[in-house]
Amino acid sequence: MVFQILPNVTYRIQSVDYGTFLERRVLNGDDALVMRPEKDSTAQHWLFKQNEADRTYEIQNVEDQTDVLKLSITNNVTNGDVGTLQHGSQEDTPQRWRLIVDTEEDPGVFYLMIHPYGSKDTLLYMKDANNSEDDNYKWKICEVSPAELPEADGQPTYRIRTLNGYGVHVAGRALSIVDQDRGDHRAWEIISQGNGKCTIKNLKNKAYLDAERRNGVWAPSFSEDIANTVKWDIKKNSDFTYTISTLKLTIVGNRQVAAAFALTLDEQSVILKPAKEAHNQLWLIELADAALDTDSGVQVPDSTQVLPGLPVGEYLVRNVGNDHYIRLKSNQAVGTGIYEFQGSSASKNKFKLEVKGGMVYLSCTVQGSTRYLSLTSSSVVATERESAVMIEARGTDQYYICMGDNVLASNGSETASFTF
């Protein structure tokens, strides 16, 4: 994979031999350079500002962008000692650097050469405690917040699939999972734009996945304009699953704020909804040529987890606000209500929480018959027909139980949160 230095993207500069990182430090009132282990500090974050004319770089510290990396022929960076920084208020032209690729190393490893360098190649190097300069000239430039994608060589294409294995594809100007035939309609080119952001391009329509307002809500769309298309945050939250979201303006109360909207499975279409810890906002991302179990392309993954920390199994379901448990009246017919009940353990129903075909179901067995919990706008019912629900994380070990826009609640409780 070709490593690119991108504008306005933050990087760390690491010594290949020692593993420590270049850090801006104020010592005795002056800006200086030290080598330190990796830390979550902007003092270790650097921007590479390219001069297009000669493809050299000015290297600026993010903490104070007037501080520019500068080393003369007589300066070096010592492990634990200081180097020098040039401050932008000086009249000198900021020092520029040429990045020389080390073809024998992994992508991102360079020699940093001062430019112009005259008749002698002048490289940034690091001395160890014994003033040894042997081979300490290699530097790895590491993106601070890289996109979390499956590893691949070159510029790969990907599949984006639901948890039950259905590939997301283009359907006109929208997203769908209806058509599972193989083809470029469900192949995606995901390109890192730095700082964890990516563009997502469909191979069939040659357009970028975007977002637009329709009838007052944000919805997926497509754009041919890469400069103005949405940059997506792709976060890995388990060994196999990802969330895909972007920031968009929305109204909260009477204020306009930026909020994260995530790609969300809604029956057979893919929409944008406020980002939450919900199973229908989890996606599989894999190389487009990765093997599939069936000719249809559908592969059902491990379904032992509803959400991270919530495995499938049998549970008592308790409302957090009033300690009432969900119980099904055993002497009434199918389709009657499920109600809240506070009583002995013998009075409570155990509910089976399971994932089938990527959908979540909550059911209990009464008189040998399985009844599924289902929600309407006015009631909670039990039905023999399978009825999927959505489980959304509310906090530590607390969850919402939803179906569409309906959220399960308990009469007399101040919260709709439940524990399993």
Short mmCIF file of C-alpha atoms in Angstrom, two decimals, residues 10-420:
data_model
loop_
_atom_site.label_atom_id
_atom_site.label_comp_id
_atom_site.label_asym_id
_atom_site.label_seq_id
_atom_site.Cartn_x
_atom_site.Cartn_y
_atom_site.Cartn_z
CA THR A 10 -1.88 14.93 12.27
CA TYR A 11 1.06 12.52 12.52
CA ARG A 12 3.58 11.28 15.06
CA ILE A 13 7.28 11.00 14.14
CA GLN A 14 8.80 7.85 15.63
CA SER A 15 12.39 6.62 15.79
CA VAL A 16 12.42 3.22 14.08
CA ASP A 17 15.32 1.97 16.20
CA TYR A 18 14.21 3.17 19.62
CA GLY A 19 10.42 3.37 19.29
CA THR A 20 10.23 6.77 20.99
CA PHE A 21 8.49 9.81 19.50
CA LEU A 22 9.52 13.35 18.66
CA GLU A 23 7.91 15.71 21.19
CA ARG A 24 7.74 19.48 21.53
CA ARG A 25 8.79 20.55 25.03
CA VAL A 26 9.18 23.93 26.71
CA LEU A 27 12.48 23.90 28.63
CA ASN A 28 13.72 26.98 30.51
CA GLY A 29 11.16 29.06 28.68
CA ASP A 30 12.33 27.93 25.23
CA ASP A 31 10.71 25.54 22.78
CA ALA A 32 12.78 22.41 22.29
CA LEU A 33 12.62 18.80 21.06
CA VAL A 34 12.84 15.64 23.15
CA MET A 35 12.25 11.93 22.51
CA ARG A 36 9.55 10.34 24.66
CA PRO A 37 7.31 7.22 24.70
CA GLU A 38 3.95 7.57 22.97
CA LYS A 39 1.42 9.64 24.88
CA ASP A 40 -1.95 11.22 24.16
CA SER A 41 -0.57 14.72 23.80
CA THR A 42 -0.63 17.26 20.98
CA ALA A 43 3.03 17.94 21.81
CA GLN A 44 3.72 14.74 19.79
CA HIS A 45 1.41 15.69 16.92
CA TRP A 46 2.82 17.18 13.72
CA LEU A 47 1.45 18.61 10.48
CA PHE A 48 3.29 18.30 7.15
CA LYS A 49 2.75 21.41 5.01
CA GLN A 50 3.85 20.63 1.47
CA ASN A 51 5.56 23.03 -0.92
CA GLU A 52 4.03 21.97 -4.24
CA ALA A 53 6.91 23.44 -6.28
CA ASP A 54 9.63 21.09 -5.01
CA ARG A 55 7.56 18.53 -2.99
CA THR A 56 9.29 19.40 0.27
CA TYR A 57 7.60 19.83 3.63
CA GLU A 58 7.51 22.32 6.47
CA ILE A 59 6.86 20.31 9.65
CA GLN A 60 4.69 22.15 12.17
CA ASN A 61 3.78 21.18 15.72
CA VAL A 62 0.01 20.96 16.29
CA GLU A 63 0.22 22.38 19.82
CA ASP A 64 1.68 25.60 18.44
CA GLN A 65 1.74 25.77 14.66
CA THR A 66 4.21 28.66 14.77
CA ASP A 67 6.77 26.11 15.99
CA VAL A 68 8.47 24.52 13.00
CA LEU A 69 10.90 21.58 13.13
CA LYS A 70 14.41 22.86 12.38
CA LEU A 71 17.76 21.16 12.73
CA SER A 72 21.01 22.54 11.37
CA ILE A 73 24.04 20.48 10.37
CA THR A 74 25.36 20.78 13.93
CA ASN A 75 22.10 19.73 15.62
CA ASN A 76 20.60 16.33 16.32
CA VAL A 77 17.92 14.84 18.52
CA THR A 78 19.29 12.84 21.45
CA ASN A 79 17.29 10.19 23.27
CA GLY A 80 16.41 12.17 26.39
CA ASP A 81 18.25 15.33 25.32
CA VAL A 82 16.97 18.26 23.26
CA GLY A 83 16.99 19.35 19.67
CA THR A 84 15.80 22.69 18.32
CA LEU A 85 12.61 24.26 17.08
CA GLN A 86 12.38 27.34 14.91
CA HIS A 87 9.68 29.77 15.98
CA GLY A 88 7.52 31.35 13.32
CA SER A 89 8.27 34.86 14.57
CA GLN A 90 11.83 34.55 13.29
CA GLU A 91 12.58 36.19 9.99
CA ASP A 92 14.28 33.08 8.64
CA THR A 93 12.48 31.08 5.97
CA PRO A 94 11.07 28.00 7.77
CA GLN A 95 13.25 25.00 7.21
CA ARG A 96 11.90 22.48 4.73
CA TRP A 97 12.40 18.74 4.64
CA ARG A 98 12.60 16.18 1.89
CA LEU A 99 11.16 12.74 2.71
CA ILE A 100 13.28 9.90 1.30
CA VAL A 101 11.47 6.56 1.20
CA ASP A 102 13.22 3.55 2.70
CA THR A 103 12.20 0.82 0.26
CA GLU A 104 13.35 -1.96 2.61
CA GLU A 105 11.04 -0.90 5.42
CA ASP A 106 7.27 -0.88 5.93
CA PRO A 107 5.25 1.95 4.34
CA GLY A 108 5.67 5.21 6.22
CA VAL A 109 9.39 4.84 7.03
CA PHE A 110 11.54 7.69 5.75
CA TYR A 111 14.85 9.46 6.00
CA LEU A 112 14.25 13.16 6.80
CA MET A 113 16.69 15.27 4.80
CA ILE A 114 17.17 19.01 5.23
CA HIS A 115 16.37 20.98 2.07
CA PRO A 116 18.25 22.66 0.52
CA TYR A 117 21.08 20.39 1.56
CA GLY A 118 23.96 21.74 -0.57
CA SER A 119 26.79 19.40 -1.38
CA LYS A 120 26.28 17.20 1.68
CA ASP A 121 23.25 15.09 2.52
CA THR A 122 22.11 16.27 5.97
CA LEU A 123 19.72 13.90 7.73
CA LEU A 124 17.77 14.09 10.96
CA TYR A 125 19.19 11.41 13.26
CA MET A 126 19.06 10.43 16.91
CA LYS A 127 21.95 9.79 19.26
CA ASP A 128 21.61 7.28 22.07
CA ALA A 129 22.97 7.74 25.59
CA ASN A 130 26.44 6.72 24.40
CA ASN A 131 26.38 9.27 21.55
CA SER A 132 26.16 6.45 19.05
CA GLU A 133 24.84 7.51 15.65
CA ASP A 134 24.77 4.04 14.09
CA ASP A 135 21.75 3.54 11.84
CA ASN A 136 19.53 5.89 13.88
CA TYR A 137 18.40 7.79 10.79
CA LYS A 138 15.10 6.07 10.09
CA TRP A 139 11.80 7.68 11.10
CA LYS A 140 8.30 6.23 10.88
CA ILE A 141 5.55 8.75 10.22
CA CYS A 142 2.41 7.44 11.94
CA GLU A 143 -1.07 8.90 11.55
CA VAL A 144 -2.46 9.81 14.97
CA SER A 145 -6.04 8.66 14.23
CA PRO A 146 -5.95 6.26 11.27
CA ALA A 147 -9.08 4.82 9.67
CA GLU A 148 -9.86 1.37 11.07
CA LEU A 149 -10.21 -0.82 7.98
CA PRO A 150 -9.29 -4.43 7.16
CA GLU A 151 -5.64 -4.62 6.14
CA ALA A 152 -5.01 -4.87 2.42
CA ASP A 153 -2.42 -4.16 -0.25
CA GLY A 154 -2.87 -1.49 -2.92
CA GLN A 155 -6.26 0.18 -3.20
CA PRO A 156 -8.75 -2.57 -2.38
CA THR A 157 -12.52 -2.67 -2.74
CA TYR A 158 -14.79 -3.75 0.08
CA ARG A 159 -18.15 -5.28 0.87
CA ILE A 160 -20.33 -3.68 3.55
CA ARG A 161 -22.73 -6.25 4.98
CA THR A 162 -25.42 -6.51 7.62
CA LEU A 163 -24.92 -8.78 10.62
CA ASN A 164 -26.94 -11.49 8.87
CA GLY A 165 -24.67 -11.28 5.83
CA TYR A 166 -26.65 -9.22 3.31
CA GLY A 167 -24.53 -6.88 1.21
CA VAL A 168 -25.34 -3.16 1.11
CA HIS A 169 -25.74 -1.97 -2.48
CA VAL A 170 -26.84 0.97 -4.59
CA ALA A 171 -30.53 1.15 -5.49
CA GLY A 172 -30.99 4.25 -7.62
CA ARG A 173 -29.85 7.08 -5.34
CA ALA A 174 -30.46 5.11 -2.14
CA LEU A 175 -29.01 2.13 -0.24
CA SER A 176 -30.67 -1.27 -0.05
CA ILE A 177 -30.04 -4.94 0.81
CA VAL A 178 -32.68 -6.40 -1.55
CA ASP A 179 -30.49 -7.35 -4.53
CA GLN A 180 -27.90 -9.94 -3.44
CA ASP A 181 -26.59 -10.78 -6.92
CA ARG A 182 -22.86 -10.38 -7.23
CA GLY A 183 -21.61 -7.24 -8.95
CA ASP A 184 -20.14 -3.75 -8.64
CA HIS A 185 -23.44 -2.42 -7.25
CA ARG A 186 -22.30 -3.79 -3.87
CA ALA A 187 -18.55 -3.11 -4.19
CA TRP A 188 -17.15 -0.08 -2.40
CA GLU A 189 -13.86 1.78 -2.57
CA ILE A 190 -13.10 3.15 0.90
CA ILE A 191 -10.27 5.69 0.89
CA SER A 192 -8.74 7.19 4.02
CA GLN A 193 -8.71 10.99 4.04
CA GLY A 194 -6.77 11.18 7.30
CA ASN A 195 -7.76 11.79 10.92
CA GLY A 196 -9.96 8.68 10.82
CA LYS A 197 -12.16 10.04 8.00
CA CYS A 198 -12.93 8.15 4.78
CA THR A 199 -14.74 8.58 1.53
CA ILE A 200 -16.93 5.66 0.37
CA LYS A 201 -17.30 5.28 -3.39
CA ASN A 202 -19.55 2.81 -5.18
CA LEU A 203 -17.89 1.05 -8.12
CA LYS A 204 -21.05 0.81 -10.21
CA ASN A 205 -22.27 4.41 -10.21
CA LYS A 206 -18.78 5.92 -9.66
CA ALA A 207 -20.26 8.23 -7.03
CA TYR A 208 -19.43 8.89 -3.39
CA LEU A 209 -21.74 8.04 -0.52
CA ASP A 210 -23.06 11.36 0.78
CA ALA A 211 -25.86 12.66 3.01
CA GLU A 212 -28.62 15.13 2.28
CA ARG A 213 -31.71 16.48 4.03
CA ARG A 214 -35.01 15.06 2.77
CA ASN A 215 -38.29 16.08 4.35
CA GLY A 216 -36.41 17.51 7.31
CA VAL A 217 -34.28 14.43 8.06
CA TRP A 218 -30.80 13.33 7.00
CA ALA A 219 -30.69 10.50 4.44
CA PRO A 220 -27.96 8.70 2.42
CA SER A 221 -27.36 10.09 -1.07
CA PHE A 222 -24.61 10.16 -3.69
CA SER A 223 -22.30 12.83 -5.05
CA GLU A 224 -19.70 12.98 -7.82
CA ASP A 225 -17.92 15.89 -6.09
CA ILE A 226 -15.22 14.38 -3.86
CA ALA A 227 -14.20 17.79 -2.50
CA ASN A 228 -17.60 18.41 -0.94
CA THR A 229 -18.81 14.90 -0.22
CA VAL A 230 -19.25 13.56 3.31
CA LYS A 231 -16.20 12.17 5.10
CA TRP A 232 -17.25 9.13 7.14
CA ASP A 233 -15.98 8.01 10.56
CA ILE A 234 -15.45 4.25 10.42
CA LYS A 235 -14.88 2.79 13.88
CA LYS A 236 -14.06 -0.82 14.68
CA ASN A 237 -15.91 -1.97 17.82
CA SER A 238 -15.17 -5.71 17.75
CA ASP A 239 -13.08 -8.21 15.80
CA PHE A 240 -15.58 -8.12 12.91
CA THR A 241 -18.03 -5.23 13.28
CA TYR A 242 -17.85 -1.52 12.49
CA THR A 243 -19.94 1.62 12.82
CA ILE A 244 -20.13 4.14 9.95
CA SER A 245 -21.17 7.68 10.88
CA THR A 246 -20.73 11.35 10.04
CA LEU A 247 -21.37 14.66 11.79
CA LYS A 248 -24.38 16.65 10.62
CA LEU A 249 -26.24 19.66 11.97
CA THR A 250 -29.50 18.98 13.78
CA ILE A 251 -31.83 20.81 16.15
CA VAL A 252 -31.71 19.89 19.86
CA GLY A 253 -34.21 21.91 21.85
CA ASN A 254 -33.93 25.35 20.31
CA ARG A 255 -30.25 25.05 19.39
CA GLN A 256 -28.52 23.85 16.25
CA VAL A 257 -25.72 21.41 17.09
CA ALA A 258 -23.46 18.97 15.26
CA ALA A 259 -24.40 15.36 16.00
CA ALA A 260 -23.23 11.96 14.75
CA PHE A 261 -25.59 10.20 12.34
CA ALA A 262 -24.88 6.53 11.58
CA LEU A 263 -25.80 4.19 8.75
CA THR A 264 -28.71 2.18 10.16
CA LEU A 265 -30.46 -0.93 8.86
CA ASP A 266 -34.22 -0.31 8.56
CA GLU A 267 -35.87 -3.52 7.29
CA GLN A 268 -34.53 -3.77 3.69
CA SER A 269 -33.12 -0.26 3.35
CA VAL A 270 -30.25 1.66 4.94
CA ILE A 271 -31.00 5.04 6.47
CA LEU A 272 -29.30 7.63 8.69
CA LYS A 273 -30.26 7.79 12.37
CA PRO A 274 -28.60 9.42 15.41
CA ALA A 275 -25.60 7.27 16.36
CA LYS A 276 -26.26 4.88 19.27
CA GLU A 277 -24.98 1.57 20.58
CA ALA A 278 -27.54 -0.45 18.62
CA HIS A 279 -27.23 -3.75 16.74
CA ASN A 280 -28.79 -2.30 13.56
CA GLN A 281 -25.91 0.21 13.36
CA LEU A 282 -23.26 -2.54 13.31
CA TRP A 283 -21.75 -3.57 9.95
CA LEU A 284 -19.32 -6.12 8.58
CA ILE A 285 -16.61 -4.61 6.35
CA GLU A 286 -14.43 -7.04 4.41
CA LEU A 287 -12.46 -7.24 1.20
CA ALA A 288 -14.73 -7.58 -1.85
CA ASP A 289 -12.94 -10.74 -2.96
CA ALA A 290 -13.06 -12.44 0.45
CA ALA A 291 -14.55 -15.94 0.34
CA LEU A 292 -18.27 -16.34 1.09
CA ASP A 293 -20.03 -19.45 2.31
CA THR A 294 -22.73 -19.50 -0.36
CA ASP A 295 -23.18 -18.56 -4.00
CA SER A 296 -25.73 -15.95 -2.97
CA GLY A 297 -23.09 -14.11 -1.01
CA VAL A 298 -24.98 -14.43 2.26
CA GLN A 299 -22.95 -15.52 5.25
CA VAL A 300 -24.44 -15.60 8.74
CA PRO A 301 -21.79 -14.56 11.29
CA ASP A 302 -21.46 -15.49 14.95
CA SER A 303 -24.73 -14.58 16.68
CA THR A 304 -23.77 -15.13 20.33
CA GLN A 305 -23.74 -11.38 21.07
CA VAL A 306 -26.61 -8.91 20.85
CA LEU A 307 -24.32 -6.03 21.75
CA PRO A 308 -20.81 -5.99 23.27
CA GLY A 309 -21.32 -7.16 26.87
CA LEU A 310 -24.82 -8.53 26.22
CA PRO A 311 -24.68 -12.17 25.08
CA VAL A 312 -27.71 -14.16 23.98
CA GLY A 313 -29.37 -16.21 26.71
CA GLU A 314 -32.30 -16.33 29.14
CA TYR A 315 -32.95 -13.28 31.33
CA LEU A 316 -35.33 -11.69 33.76
CA VAL A 317 -36.09 -8.23 32.32
CA ARG A 318 -36.29 -5.49 34.97
CA ASN A 319 -37.21 -1.83 34.67
CA VAL A 320 -34.51 0.31 36.28
CA GLY A 321 -36.90 3.00 37.51
CA ASN A 322 -39.38 0.97 39.57
CA ASP A 323 -37.87 -2.54 39.80
CA HIS A 324 -40.86 -4.05 37.98
CA TYR A 325 -40.27 -7.15 35.87
CA ILE A 326 -41.94 -8.03 32.57
CA ARG A 327 -44.37 -10.91 33.02
CA LEU A 328 -46.78 -12.51 30.56
CA LYS A 329 -50.25 -13.38 31.86
CA SER A 330 -50.31 -17.14 31.35
CA ASN A 331 -54.11 -17.52 31.40
CA GLN A 332 -54.84 -15.23 28.48
CA ALA A 333 -54.84 -15.89 24.76
CA VAL A 334 -52.13 -15.10 22.28
CA GLY A 335 -52.04 -11.41 21.42
CA THR A 336 -52.87 -10.15 24.93
CA GLY A 337 -50.74 -7.67 26.79
CA ILE A 338 -47.48 -8.15 28.58
CA TYR A 339 -47.48 -6.10 31.75
CA GLU A 340 -45.05 -4.99 34.47
CA PHE A 341 -45.14 -7.01 37.70
CA GLN A 342 -43.28 -6.71 40.97
CA GLY A 343 -43.28 -9.89 43.00
CA SER A 344 -41.44 -13.04 43.91
CA SER A 345 -39.06 -14.73 41.48
CA ALA A 346 -41.74 -17.35 40.84
CA SER A 347 -43.96 -14.60 39.39
CA LYS A 348 -41.52 -13.46 36.75
CA ASN A 349 -41.06 -14.87 33.28
CA LYS A 350 -37.65 -15.68 31.93
CA PHE A 351 -37.24 -14.19 28.50
CA LYS A 352 -35.04 -15.67 25.81
CA LEU A 353 -32.85 -13.07 24.09
CA GLU A 354 -31.57 -14.37 20.76
CA VAL A 355 -30.20 -13.29 17.39
CA LYS A 356 -31.56 -15.01 14.28
CA GLY A 357 -30.65 -13.89 10.79
CA GLY A 358 -29.09 -10.76 12.22
CA MET A 359 -32.35 -9.74 13.95
CA VAL A 360 -32.95 -9.65 17.72
CA TYR A 361 -35.92 -11.40 19.34
CA LEU A 362 -37.24 -11.41 22.91
CA SER A 363 -39.58 -14.30 23.77
CA CYS A 364 -40.85 -16.43 26.62
CA THR A 365 -42.49 -19.86 26.78
CA VAL A 366 -45.97 -20.12 28.32
CA GLN A 367 -47.89 -23.42 28.46
CA GLY A 368 -45.50 -24.88 25.90
CA SER A 369 -45.99 -22.04 23.41
CA THR A 370 -43.34 -19.46 22.48
CA ARG A 371 -44.63 -15.88 22.63
CA TYR A 372 -42.61 -12.99 21.16
CA LEU A 373 -42.61 -9.54 22.69
CA SER A 374 -43.97 -6.96 20.26
CA LEU A 375 -44.63 -3.23 20.59
CA THR A 376 -47.28 -1.03 19.08
CA SER A 377 -47.82 2.71 19.56
CA SER A 378 -50.36 2.01 22.34
CA SER A 379 -49.58 -1.38 23.86
CA VAL A 380 -47.16 -4.22 24.48
CA VAL A 381 -48.37 -7.56 23.13
CA ALA A 382 -47.31 -11.18 22.95
CA THR A 383 -47.58 -12.99 19.64
CA GLU A 384 -46.68 -16.40 18.24
CA ARG A 385 -45.41 -14.63 15.12
CA GLU A 386 -41.70 -13.78 15.29
CA SER A 387 -41.38 -10.06 15.94
CA ALA A 388 -37.93 -8.48 15.99
CA VAL A 389 -37.00 -5.74 18.45
CA MET A 390 -34.07 -3.36 18.69
CA ILE A 391 -31.84 -3.26 21.76
CA GLU A 392 -30.00 0.02 22.34
CA ALA A 393 -27.39 0.60 25.04
CA ARG A 394 -28.51 3.23 27.56
CA GLY A 395 -25.51 3.12 29.88
CA THR A 396 -23.57 0.52 31.81
CA ASP A 397 -25.67 -2.67 31.71
CA GLN A 398 -28.85 -0.70 30.87
CA TYR A 399 -30.78 -0.88 27.61
CA TYR A 400 -33.75 0.45 25.68
CA ILE A 401 -36.10 -2.09 24.05
CA CYS A 402 -37.51 -0.61 20.85
CA MET A 403 -39.54 -1.46 17.77
CA GLY A 404 -39.49 1.25 15.12
CA ASP A 405 -40.12 4.53 16.93
CA ASN A 406 -41.80 2.79 19.90
CA VAL A 407 -39.86 2.33 23.15
CA LEU A 408 -40.90 -0.07 25.90
CA ALA A 409 -41.67 1.69 29.19
CA SER A 410 -43.14 0.81 32.57
CA ASN A 411 -46.10 2.68 34.04
CA GLY A 412 -45.05 4.73 37.04
CA SER A 413 -41.37 4.60 36.14
CA GLU A 414 -39.27 7.68 35.34
CA THR A 415 -37.06 5.76 32.94
CA ALA A 416 -37.49 3.41 30.00
CA SER A 417 -34.21 1.66 30.80
CA PHE A 418 -34.13 -2.09 31.46
CA THR A 419 -31.56 -4.57 32.71
CA PHE A 420 -31.19 -8.17 31.63
#
